[in-house]
Structure formats: structure tokens, C-alpha cells
């Protein structure tokens, strides 16, 4: 089966946004960014360090539900490569809330990806990339090296038949892009 819905996951600074664009272009798929556009107008509020972590979790969960609806419709005419989905939602929010939230996600009626690509990098590389880029709404979390190290470990521990891990530490974007394509070809 040819993958039609590909998700690129990983910690901040791993290269997800660039890889999503390149893989989508190479496969003639549509790139998709979560949360959906409508959510980005109020996202800054939910990313404030003073916002209750469970409120933040449910905001992003609603975004995944709406993204799933959008992606399901798009898959009728094109393949989709998404930047973040359920793994990012769970990892960040289980660490923030210190609660097991998997049961909530497992009970959602959402489309599942055919393939999940986990991008990761050494913590020092991630920190350097985060410092170099423009500030994001998650700036406070990105500055907490203990938190980001825990995020990195959790992404590294994800396993599954349709999960591919790619270390981008010492690889150019083009090299990481090629590794993604090679791994996708092996799964077809």
C-alpha cells in the first residue's frame, strides 16, 4: 500500500517544517500544518506559561480533531504530509500535566497516519537550532532544557511497524529529506 497520509513528528528544532515541505513536494502531496489555521489566531493564549496545562491540552486536542477532518477530505484527491499530530500532542502534554493522556487520544475518532517519521537530533543541536530561529509561541518551553531533553527522550522511544526514526544532528536538510524518501520507498 502506498502511504497517503504521512506525519512528521519530533521535538522543536528537529527540522519538521522544512522536511514536511520537501517530502510533500517530492511526492506531489499537500503539506498540512497543525493546528489548523483557524486555531493559530488564539494559539498564543494557550501557549502562555500561565495557562492551565489541561486547557492547553484540550485546545490542541480540538485542533487535531479538526485537522483529522480536513485531512480526511484532502485524502480524497491528494496525499498529505502533516507537521505534528498525536505523538507531539501526547508527549508535550503528558510532560506538562504529569498525567497519562493516551486514553483520551485513543478514544478520538480521528484518521491514523499510514507512516510516522520521527525526526530527532542531539540535545545540543536542537538547542542551537532553536536559538537561531525566530521566536515561537512555545518559547518558554523551548528554553527549559530539562523539559526539552525529556521531550527528546520520549520521541526516541516511539516504536511501531510504520514508524521511521531519522537523526538530523549531523545531516543537512537535503540529506534528511533523502533519508525520508528512502524510508518511505522501503515501506511501499
PDB file of C-alpha atoms in Angstrom:
ATOM      1  CA  UNK A   1       0.000   0.000   0.000  1.00  0.00           C
ATOM      2  CA  UNK A   2       1.338   3.407  -0.911  1.00  0.00           C
ATOM      3  CA  UNK A   3       1.270   5.786   2.052  1.00  0.00           C
ATOM      4  CA  UNK A   4      -1.222   8.592   1.539  1.00  0.00           C
ATOM      5  CA  UNK A   5      -1.101  10.214   4.998  1.00  0.00           C
ATOM      6  CA  UNK A   6       2.392  10.844   6.362  1.00  0.00           C
ATOM      7  CA  UNK A   7       3.053  12.591   9.661  1.00  0.00           C
ATOM      8  CA  UNK A   8       6.380  14.173  10.576  1.00  0.00           C
ATOM      9  CA  UNK A   9       6.877  14.373  14.333  1.00  0.00           C
ATOM     10  CA  UNK A  10       9.726  15.319  16.621  1.00  0.00           C
ATOM     11  CA  UNK A  11      10.950  17.856  19.128  1.00  0.00           C
ATOM     12  CA  UNK A  12      11.258  21.550  18.376  1.00  0.00           C
ATOM     13  CA  UNK A  13      14.342  22.195  16.243  1.00  0.00           C
ATOM     14  CA  UNK A  14      14.454  18.757  14.585  1.00  0.00           C
ATOM     15  CA  UNK A  15      13.598  20.121  11.096  1.00  0.00           C
ATOM     16  CA  UNK A  16       9.941  19.114  10.765  1.00  0.00           C
ATOM     17  CA  UNK A  17       8.624  22.146   8.894  1.00  0.00           C
ATOM     18  CA  UNK A  18      11.310  22.015   6.218  1.00  0.00           C
ATOM     19  CA  UNK A  19      11.050  18.232   5.804  1.00  0.00           C
ATOM     20  CA  UNK A  20       7.246  18.376   5.502  1.00  0.00           C
ATOM     21  CA  UNK A  21       7.560  20.893   2.664  1.00  0.00           C
ATOM     22  CA  UNK A  22      10.252  18.927   0.836  1.00  0.00           C
ATOM     23  CA  UNK A  23       8.648  15.498   1.189  1.00  0.00           C
ATOM     24  CA  UNK A  24       5.256  16.862   0.120  1.00  0.00           C
ATOM     25  CA  UNK A  25       6.838  18.498  -2.924  1.00  0.00           C
ATOM     26  CA  UNK A  26       8.770  15.331  -3.867  1.00  0.00           C
ATOM     27  CA  UNK A  27       5.670  13.128  -3.635  1.00  0.00           C
ATOM     28  CA  UNK A  28       3.294  15.723  -5.109  1.00  0.00           C
ATOM     29  CA  UNK A  29       1.350  15.646  -1.813  1.00  0.00           C
ATOM     30  CA  UNK A  30      -0.183  18.555   0.064  1.00  0.00           C
ATOM     31  CA  UNK A  31       1.644  19.827   3.160  1.00  0.00           C
ATOM     32  CA  UNK A  32      -0.510  20.372   6.247  1.00  0.00           C
ATOM     33  CA  UNK A  33       0.410  22.229   9.422  1.00  0.00           C
ATOM     34  CA  UNK A  34      -1.249  21.615  12.773  1.00  0.00           C
ATOM     35  CA  UNK A  35      -3.054  23.167  14.466  1.00  0.00           C
ATOM     36  CA  UNK A  36      -5.325  24.303  11.616  1.00  0.00           C
ATOM     37  CA  UNK A  37      -5.123  27.934  10.534  1.00  0.00           C
ATOM     38  CA  UNK A  38      -8.236  28.961  12.483  1.00  0.00           C
ATOM     39  CA  UNK A  39      -6.562  27.888  15.738  1.00  0.00           C
ATOM     40  CA  UNK A  40      -3.412  29.903  15.181  1.00  0.00           C
ATOM     41  CA  UNK A  41      -5.252  33.167  15.896  1.00  0.00           C
ATOM     42  CA  UNK A  42      -5.754  32.197  19.552  1.00  0.00           C
ATOM     43  CA  UNK A  43      -2.812  29.835  19.989  1.00  0.00           C
ATOM     44  CA  UNK A  44      -0.643  32.370  21.811  1.00  0.00           C
ATOM     45  CA  UNK A  45      -3.084  32.439  24.722  1.00  0.00           C
ATOM     46  CA  UNK A  46      -2.950  28.664  25.209  1.00  0.00           C
ATOM     47  CA  UNK A  47       0.844  28.657  24.957  1.00  0.00           C
ATOM     48  CA  UNK A  48       1.264  31.174  27.793  1.00  0.00           C
ATOM     49  CA  UNK A  49       3.098  29.640  30.771  1.00  0.00           C
ATOM     50  CA  UNK A  50       0.200  30.814  32.978  1.00  0.00           C
ATOM     51  CA  UNK A  51      -2.445  28.855  31.030  1.00  0.00           C
ATOM     52  CA  UNK A  52      -3.623  25.666  32.713  1.00  0.00           C
ATOM     53  CA  UNK A  53      -1.822  22.713  31.038  1.00  0.00           C
ATOM     54  CA  UNK A  54      -5.066  20.732  30.699  1.00  0.00           C
ATOM     55  CA  UNK A  55      -6.738  23.676  28.959  1.00  0.00           C
ATOM     56  CA  UNK A  56      -3.757  23.778  26.602  1.00  0.00           C
ATOM     57  CA  UNK A  57      -4.072  20.021  26.007  1.00  0.00           C
ATOM     58  CA  UNK A  58      -7.770  20.240  25.133  1.00  0.00           C
ATOM     59  CA  UNK A  59      -7.148  23.214  22.825  1.00  0.00           C
ATOM     60  CA  UNK A  60      -4.549  21.206  20.872  1.00  0.00           C
ATOM     61  CA  UNK A  61      -6.738  18.073  21.001  1.00  0.00           C
ATOM     62  CA  UNK A  62      -9.559  20.032  19.366  1.00  0.00           C
ATOM     63  CA  UNK A  63      -7.043  21.168  16.759  1.00  0.00           C
ATOM     64  CA  UNK A  64      -6.108  17.547  15.998  1.00  0.00           C
ATOM     65  CA  UNK A  65      -9.800  16.617  15.646  1.00  0.00           C
ATOM     66  CA  UNK A  66     -10.357  19.424  13.155  1.00  0.00           C
ATOM     67  CA  UNK A  67      -7.098  18.598  11.367  1.00  0.00           C
ATOM     68  CA  UNK A  68      -8.268  14.993  11.043  1.00  0.00           C
ATOM     69  CA  UNK A  69     -11.477  16.180   9.391  1.00  0.00           C
ATOM     70  CA  UNK A  70      -9.541  18.437   6.999  1.00  0.00           C
ATOM     71  CA  UNK A  71      -7.017  15.724   6.148  1.00  0.00           C
ATOM     72  CA  UNK A  72      -9.745  13.112   5.560  1.00  0.00           C
ATOM     73  CA  UNK A  73     -11.329  15.402   2.990  1.00  0.00           C
ATOM     74  CA  UNK A  74      -7.982  16.186   1.358  1.00  0.00           C
ATOM     75  CA  UNK A  75      -7.107  12.476   1.049  1.00  0.00           C
ATOM     76  CA  UNK A  76      -9.967  12.043  -1.412  1.00  0.00           C
ATOM     77  CA  UNK A  77      -7.879  13.893  -4.000  1.00  0.00           C
ATOM     78  CA  UNK A  78      -4.258  14.016  -2.774  1.00  0.00           C
ATOM     79  CA  UNK A  79      -1.758  12.588  -0.342  1.00  0.00           C
ATOM     80  CA  UNK A  80      -0.975  14.639   2.774  1.00  0.00           C
ATOM     81  CA  UNK A  81       2.199  15.246   4.762  1.00  0.00           C
ATOM     82  CA  UNK A  82       1.436  16.744   8.175  1.00  0.00           C
ATOM     83  CA  UNK A  83       3.684  18.660  10.560  1.00  0.00           C
ATOM     84  CA  UNK A  84       2.875  17.195  14.032  1.00  0.00           C
ATOM     85  CA  UNK A  85      -0.099  15.096  15.063  1.00  0.00           C
ATOM     86  CA  UNK A  86      -0.924  12.851  18.031  1.00  0.00           C
ATOM     87  CA  UNK A  87       2.606  11.961  19.192  1.00  0.00           C
ATOM     88  CA  UNK A  88       3.532  15.619  19.673  1.00  0.00           C
ATOM     89  CA  UNK A  89       0.220  16.264  21.395  1.00  0.00           C
ATOM     90  CA  UNK A  90       0.765  13.407  23.848  1.00  0.00           C
ATOM     91  CA  UNK A  91       4.457  13.894  24.554  1.00  0.00           C
ATOM     92  CA  UNK A  92       4.352  17.608  25.269  1.00  0.00           C
ATOM     93  CA  UNK A  93       1.148  17.479  27.289  1.00  0.00           C
ATOM     94  CA  UNK A  94       1.886  14.364  29.327  1.00  0.00           C
ATOM     95  CA  UNK A  95       5.100  16.071  30.407  1.00  0.00           C
ATOM     96  CA  UNK A  96       3.310  19.360  31.143  1.00  0.00           C
ATOM     97  CA  UNK A  97       0.402  17.815  33.055  1.00  0.00           C
ATOM     98  CA  UNK A  98       2.198  14.793  34.531  1.00  0.00           C
ATOM     99  CA  UNK A  99      -0.895  12.772  33.586  1.00  0.00           C
ATOM    100  CA  UNK A 100      -1.438   9.790  31.314  1.00  0.00           C
ATOM    101  CA  UNK A 101      -3.494  11.269  28.463  1.00  0.00           C
ATOM    102  CA  UNK A 102      -3.214   8.365  25.985  1.00  0.00           C
ATOM    103  CA  UNK A 103      -6.719   7.083  26.763  1.00  0.00           C
ATOM    104  CA  UNK A 104      -8.231  10.379  25.675  1.00  0.00           C
ATOM    105  CA  UNK A 105      -6.348  10.354  22.366  1.00  0.00           C
ATOM    106  CA  UNK A 106      -7.015   6.647  21.750  1.00  0.00           C
ATOM    107  CA  UNK A 107     -10.762   7.294  22.034  1.00  0.00           C
ATOM    108  CA  UNK A 108     -10.824  10.096  19.460  1.00  0.00           C
ATOM    109  CA  UNK A 109     -12.431   9.325  16.121  1.00  0.00           C
ATOM    110  CA  UNK A 110      -9.527  10.599  14.030  1.00  0.00           C
ATOM    111  CA  UNK A 111      -7.715   9.383  10.953  1.00  0.00           C
ATOM    112  CA  UNK A 112      -4.495   7.478  11.639  1.00  0.00           C
ATOM    113  CA  UNK A 113      -1.348   8.132   9.596  1.00  0.00           C
ATOM    114  CA  UNK A 114      -0.021   5.471   7.235  1.00  0.00           C
ATOM    115  CA  UNK A 115       3.546   6.388   8.198  1.00  0.00           C
ATOM    116  CA  UNK A 116       5.025   8.463  11.001  1.00  0.00           C
ATOM    117  CA  UNK A 117       8.503   9.911  10.531  1.00  0.00           C
ATOM    118  CA  UNK A 118      10.160  10.866  13.814  1.00  0.00           C
ATOM    119  CA  UNK A 119      12.890  13.451  13.350  1.00  0.00           C
ATOM    120  CA  UNK A 120      15.259  13.864  16.250  1.00  0.00           C
ATOM    121  CA  UNK A 121      18.676  15.306  16.985  1.00  0.00           C
ATOM    122  CA  UNK A 122      21.190  15.552  19.784  1.00  0.00           C
ATOM    123  CA  UNK A 123      20.011  17.957  22.516  1.00  0.00           C
ATOM    124  CA  UNK A 124      22.836  20.450  21.878  1.00  0.00           C
ATOM    125  CA  UNK A 125      21.935  20.542  18.172  1.00  0.00           C
ATOM    126  CA  UNK A 126      18.241  21.114  18.942  1.00  0.00           C
ATOM    127  CA  UNK A 127      19.098  23.920  21.365  1.00  0.00           C
ATOM    128  CA  UNK A 128      21.324  25.608  18.779  1.00  0.00           C
ATOM    129  CA  UNK A 129      18.658  25.423  16.084  1.00  0.00           C
ATOM    130  CA  UNK A 130      16.002  26.791  18.435  1.00  0.00           C
ATOM    131  CA  UNK A 131      18.224  29.749  19.360  1.00  0.00           C
ATOM    132  CA  UNK A 132      18.819  30.551  15.663  1.00  0.00           C
ATOM    133  CA  UNK A 133      15.195  30.640  14.547  1.00  0.00           C
ATOM    134  CA  UNK A 134      12.505  33.235  15.043  1.00  0.00           C
ATOM    135  CA  UNK A 135      10.660  33.118  18.378  1.00  0.00           C
ATOM    136  CA  UNK A 136       7.636  30.836  18.560  1.00  0.00           C
ATOM    137  CA  UNK A 137       4.651  30.751  20.882  1.00  0.00           C
ATOM    138  CA  UNK A 138       6.360  27.891  22.762  1.00  0.00           C
ATOM    139  CA  UNK A 139       9.452  29.975  23.539  1.00  0.00           C
ATOM    140  CA  UNK A 140       9.126  29.442  27.307  1.00  0.00           C
ATOM    141  CA  UNK A 141       9.068  25.653  26.930  1.00  0.00           C
ATOM    142  CA  UNK A 142      11.903  25.698  24.410  1.00  0.00           C
ATOM    143  CA  UNK A 143      14.122  27.491  26.962  1.00  0.00           C
ATOM    144  CA  UNK A 144      13.654  24.743  29.551  1.00  0.00           C
ATOM    145  CA  UNK A 145      16.471  22.356  28.676  1.00  0.00           C
ATOM    146  CA  UNK A 146      15.249  19.728  31.174  1.00  0.00           C
ATOM    147  CA  UNK A 147      11.815  19.739  29.535  1.00  0.00           C
ATOM    148  CA  UNK A 148      13.215  19.591  26.004  1.00  0.00           C
ATOM    149  CA  UNK A 149      15.549  16.725  26.988  1.00  0.00           C
ATOM    150  CA  UNK A 150      12.538  14.768  28.296  1.00  0.00           C
ATOM    151  CA  UNK A 151      10.660  15.514  25.033  1.00  0.00           C
ATOM    152  CA  UNK A 152      13.660  14.295  23.045  1.00  0.00           C
ATOM    153  CA  UNK A 153      13.805  11.020  25.044  1.00  0.00           C
ATOM    154  CA  UNK A 154      10.095  10.382  24.599  1.00  0.00           C
ATOM    155  CA  UNK A 155      10.258  10.850  20.831  1.00  0.00           C
ATOM    156  CA  UNK A 156      13.256   8.489  20.708  1.00  0.00           C
ATOM    157  CA  UNK A 157      11.240   5.789  22.479  1.00  0.00           C
ATOM    158  CA  UNK A 158       8.351   5.674  19.975  1.00  0.00           C
ATOM    159  CA  UNK A 159       8.196   2.361  18.137  1.00  0.00           C
ATOM    160  CA  UNK A 160       5.867   0.857  15.582  1.00  0.00           C
ATOM    161  CA  UNK A 161       5.732  -1.010  12.309  1.00  0.00           C
ATOM    162  CA  UNK A 162       5.072   2.193  10.361  1.00  0.00           C
ATOM    163  CA  UNK A 163       7.361   4.466  12.395  1.00  0.00           C
ATOM    164  CA  UNK A 164      10.658   5.677  10.951  1.00  0.00           C
ATOM    165  CA  UNK A 165      13.334   7.433  13.036  1.00  0.00           C
ATOM    166  CA  UNK A 166      15.765   9.855  11.418  1.00  0.00           C
ATOM    167  CA  UNK A 167      18.524  11.629  13.328  1.00  0.00           C
ATOM    168  CA  UNK A 168      19.084  15.070  11.821  1.00  0.00           C
ATOM    169  CA  UNK A 169      22.005  16.008  14.120  1.00  0.00           C
ATOM    170  CA  UNK A 170      24.759  15.920  11.510  1.00  0.00           C
ATOM    171  CA  UNK A 171      22.684  15.757   8.354  1.00  0.00           C
ATOM    172  CA  UNK A 172      21.798  18.578   6.000  1.00  0.00           C
ATOM    173  CA  UNK A 173      18.123  19.228   5.296  1.00  0.00           C
ATOM    174  CA  UNK A 174      18.670  17.681   1.862  1.00  0.00           C
ATOM    175  CA  UNK A 175      20.262  14.612   3.454  1.00  0.00           C
ATOM    176  CA  UNK A 176      17.388  14.237   5.935  1.00  0.00           C
ATOM    177  CA  UNK A 177      14.911  14.700   3.072  1.00  0.00           C
ATOM    178  CA  UNK A 178      16.601  11.922   1.099  1.00  0.00           C
ATOM    179  CA  UNK A 179      16.560   9.616   4.144  1.00  0.00           C
ATOM    180  CA  UNK A 180      12.824  10.239   4.487  1.00  0.00           C
ATOM    181  CA  UNK A 181      12.179   9.384   0.854  1.00  0.00           C
ATOM    182  CA  UNK A 182      14.353   6.244   1.038  1.00  0.00           C
ATOM    183  CA  UNK A 183      12.488   5.040   4.123  1.00  0.00           C
ATOM    184  CA  UNK A 184       9.111   5.750   2.531  1.00  0.00           C
ATOM    185  CA  UNK A 185      10.128   3.705  -0.538  1.00  0.00           C
ATOM    186  CA  UNK A 186      11.013   0.761   1.724  1.00  0.00           C
ATOM    187  CA  UNK A 187       7.566   0.869   3.318  1.00  0.00           C
ATOM    188  CA  UNK A 188       5.700   0.749  -0.006  1.00  0.00           C
TER     189      UNK A 188
END
